C-alpha cells in the first residue's frame, strides 16, 4: 500500500491498466491519472469509460480481445507504455 497522499503518483507510474473486476473505482482512478485503461464491457466502469475515447472496452470473457487491446495500446503509443 502506498504511503498516505501518494496513491495518485503510484497509479500514474502504471503503463496500462487492465481492469478485471466489475468495480469501476480502480479503472476510474487510472483514467484520472492519465494511464491507458482497458475495461470489460460488463464493468461498472463503462459508465465512465467510452470506447476509443478515454478507454478501450472489450468483451468481458474474451481473452483474445483483451490481448489485442493491450497490443493496440502498446503500438498506439509506445512511449506512453515504455516500450
Coordinates of N, CA and C in Angstrom, one line a residue:
X1 N 0.8 -1.2 0.0 CA 0.0 0.0 0.0 C 0.9 1.2 0.0
X2 N 0.6 2.2 -0.9 CA 1.4 3.4 -0.9 C 1.2 4.3 0.3
X3 N 2.3 5.0 0.7 CA 2.1 6.0 1.8 C 1.0 7.0 1.5
X4 N 0.5 7.5 2.6 CA -0.6 8.5 2.5 C -0.3 9.6 1.6
X5 N -1.3 9.9 0.7 CA -1.1 11.0 -0.2 C -0.3 10.7 -1.5
X6 N 0.1 9.4 -1.7 CA 0.9 9.1 -2.8 C 0.2 8.1 -3.8
X7 N -1.0 7.8 -3.5 CA -1.7 6.8 -4.4 C -1.8 7.3 -5.9
X8 N -2.1 8.6 -6.1 CA -2.2 9.1 -7.5 C -0.8 8.9 -8.2
X9 N 0.3 9.2 -7.5 CA 1.6 9.1 -8.2 C 1.9 7.7 -8.4
X10 N 1.5 6.8 -7.6 CA 1.8 5.4 -7.8 C 1.0 4.9 -9.0
X11 N -0.3 5.3 -9.1 CA -1.1 4.9 -10.3 C -0.6 5.5 -11.6
X12 N -0.1 6.7 -11.5 CA 0.4 7.4 -12.7 C 1.6 6.7 -13.3
X13 N 2.3 6.0 -12.5 CA 3.5 5.3 -12.9 C 3.2 4.0 -13.7
X14 N 1.9 3.6 -13.7 CA 1.5 2.5 -14.5 C 1.6 2.7 -16.0
X15 N 1.8 1.6 -16.7 CA 1.9 1.7 -18.2 C 0.6 1.5 -18.8
X16 N -0.2 0.5 -18.4 CA -1.5 0.2 -18.9 C -2.3 -0.3 -17.7
X17 N -3.5 0.0 -17.6 CA -4.4 -0.5 -16.5 C -5.4 -1.4 -17.2
X18 N -5.4 -2.7 -16.9 CA -6.3 -3.7 -17.4 C -7.2 -4.1 -16.3
X19 N -8.5 -3.7 -16.4 CA -9.4 -4.0 -15.3 C -10.0 -5.4 -15.5
X20 N -10.1 -6.1 -14.4 CA -10.6 -7.5 -14.5 C -11.8 -7.6 -13.6
X21 N -12.1 -6.6 -12.7 CA -13.2 -6.7 -11.8 C -14.3 -5.7 -12.3
X22 N -15.5 -6.0 -11.9 CA -16.6 -5.2 -12.3 C -16.7 -3.8 -11.6
X23 N -15.9 -3.6 -10.5 CA -16.0 -2.4 -9.8 C -15.2 -1.3 -10.6
X24 N -15.8 -0.1 -10.7 CA -15.2 0.9 -11.5 C -14.1 1.8 -10.8
X25 N -13.9 1.6 -9.5 CA -13.1 2.6 -8.8 C -11.7 2.6 -9.3
X26 N -11.0 1.5 -9.4 CA -9.6 1.4 -9.9 C -9.4 1.9 -11.3
X27 N -10.4 1.5 -12.2 CA -10.3 2.0 -13.6 C -10.4 3.5 -13.7
X28 N -11.4 4.1 -12.9 CA -11.6 5.5 -12.9 C -10.4 6.2 -12.3
X29 N -9.8 5.7 -11.3 CA -8.6 6.3 -10.7 C -7.5 6.3 -11.8
X30 N -7.3 5.2 -12.5 CA -6.3 5.1 -13.6 C -6.6 6.1 -14.7
X31 N -7.8 6.3 -15.1 CA -8.2 7.2 -16.1 C -7.8 8.6 -15.6
X32 N -8.1 8.9 -14.4 CA -7.9 10.3 -13.8 C -6.4 10.6 -13.8
X33 N -5.6 9.5 -13.7 CA -4.1 9.7 -13.7 C -3.5 9.7 -15.1
X34 N -4.3 9.5 -16.1 CA -3.8 9.5 -17.5 C -3.2 8.2 -17.9
X35 N -3.5 7.1 -17.2 CA -3.0 5.8 -17.6 C -4.0 5.2 -18.6
X36 N -3.5 4.6 -19.7 CA -4.4 3.9 -20.7 C -5.1 2.8 -20.0
X37 N -6.5 2.7 -20.2 CA -7.3 1.8 -19.5 C -8.0 0.9 -20.4
X38 N -8.0 -0.4 -20.1 CA -8.8 -1.4 -20.8 C -9.8 -2.0 -19.8
X39 N -11.1 -2.0 -20.1 CA -12.1 -2.5 -19.2 C -13.0 -3.5 -19.9
X40 N -13.5 -4.4 -19.2 CA -14.5 -5.4 -19.7 C -15.9 -4.7 -19.9
X41 N -16.6 -5.1 -20.9 CA -17.9 -4.5 -21.1 C -19.0 -4.7 -20.1
X42 N -18.7 -5.6 -19.1 CA -19.6 -5.8 -18.0 C -19.3 -5.1 -16.8
X43 N -18.3 -4.2 -16.9 CA -17.8 -3.4 -15.7 C -18.7 -2.2 -15.5
X44 N -18.8 -1.8 -14.3 CA -19.5 -0.6 -14.0 C -18.7 0.6 -14.5
X45 N -17.4 0.4 -14.8 CA -16.5 1.5 -15.3 C -17.0 1.9 -16.6
X46 N -17.8 1.1 -17.3 CA -18.3 1.5 -18.6 C -19.2 2.8 -18.5
X47 N -19.7 3.1 -17.3 CA -20.4 4.3 -17.1 C -19.5 5.5 -17.4
X48 N -18.2 5.4 -17.2 CA -17.2 6.4 -17.4 C -16.3 6.2 -18.6
X49 N -16.1 5.0 -18.9 CA -15.2 4.6 -20.0 C -15.9 4.6 -21.3
X50 N -15.4 5.4 -22.2 CA -16.0 5.5 -23.6 C -15.0 4.9 -24.5
X51 N -15.4 3.8 -25.2 CA -14.5 3.0 -26.1 C -13.9 3.9 -27.1
X52 N -12.6 3.8 -27.2 CA -11.7 4.6 -28.1 C -11.8 6.1 -27.9
X53 N -12.3 6.5 -26.7 CA -12.2 7.9 -26.4 C -11.3 8.1 -25.2
X54 N -11.7 7.5 -24.1 CA -10.8 7.5 -22.9 C -10.4 6.2 -22.3
X55 N -10.8 5.1 -23.1 CA -10.5 3.7 -22.7 C -10.8 2.8 -23.9
X56 N -10.4 1.6 -23.7 CA -10.8 0.5 -24.6 C -11.7 -0.4 -23.9
X57 N -12.9 -0.7 -24.4 CA -13.8 -1.6 -23.8 C -13.8 -2.8 -24.6
X58 N -13.6 -4.0 -23.9 CA -13.5 -5.3 -24.6 C -14.6 -6.2 -24.0
X59 N -15.0 -7.2 -24.8 CA -15.9 -8.2 -24.3 C -15.3 -8.9 -23.0
X60 N -16.2 -9.0 -22.0 CA -15.7 -9.4 -20.7 C -15.0 -10.8 -20.6
X61 N -15.4 -11.7 -21.3 CA -14.7 -13.0 -21.3 C -14.0 -13.4 -22.5
X62 N -13.4 -12.4 -23.2 CA -12.7 -12.7 -24.4 C -11.2 -12.3 -24.3
X63 N -10.5 -13.3 -23.9 CA -9.0 -13.1 -23.7 C -8.3 -12.6 -25.0
X64 N -8.7 -13.0 -26.1 CA -8.1 -12.6 -27.4 C -8.4 -11.1 -27.6
X65 N -9.6 -10.6 -27.3 CA -9.9 -9.2 -27.4 C -9.1 -8.4 -26.4
X66 N -8.9 -8.9 -25.2 CA -8.1 -8.2 -24.2 C -6.6 -8.1 -24.7
X67 N -6.1 -9.2 -25.2 CA -4.7 -9.2 -25.7 C -4.6 -8.2 -26.9
X68 N -5.5 -8.2 -27.7 CA -5.5 -7.3 -28.9 C -5.5 -5.8 -28.4
X69 N -6.3 -5.6 -27.4 CA -6.4 -4.2 -26.8 C -5.1 -3.8 -26.2
X70 N -4.4 -4.7 -25.5 CA -3.1 -4.4 -25.0 C -2.1 -4.2 -26.1
X71 N -2.1 -5.0 -27.1 CA -1.2 -4.9 -28.2 C -1.4 -3.5 -28.9
X72 N -2.7 -3.2 -29.1 CA -3.0 -1.9 -29.8 C -2.5 -0.7 -28.9
X73 N -2.7 -0.8 -27.6 CA -2.3 0.3 -26.8 C -0.8 0.4 -26.8
X74 N 0.0 -0.7 -26.8 CA 1.4 -0.6 -26.9 C 1.9 0.0 -28.3
X75 N 1.2 -0.5 -29.3 CA 1.6 0.0 -30.7 C 1.1 1.5 -30.9
X76 N 0.0 1.8 -30.3 CA -0.5 3.2 -30.5 C 0.3 4.2 -29.9
X77 N 0.9 3.9 -28.7 CA 1.7 4.9 -28.1 C 2.8 4.3 -27.3
X78 N 3.9 3.8 -28.0 CA 4.9 3.1 -27.3 C 5.7 3.9 -26.3
X79 N 5.8 5.2 -26.4 CA 6.5 6.0 -25.4 C 5.6 6.0 -24.1
X80 N 4.3 6.0 -24.3 CA 3.4 6.1 -23.1 C 3.5 4.8 -22.3
X81 N 3.7 3.7 -22.9 CA 3.7 2.4 -22.2 C 5.1 1.9 -22.0
X82 N 6.1 2.7 -22.3 CA 7.5 2.4 -22.0 C 8.2 1.3 -22.8
X83 N 7.7 1.1 -24.1 CA 8.3 0.1 -24.9 C 9.6 0.6 -25.6

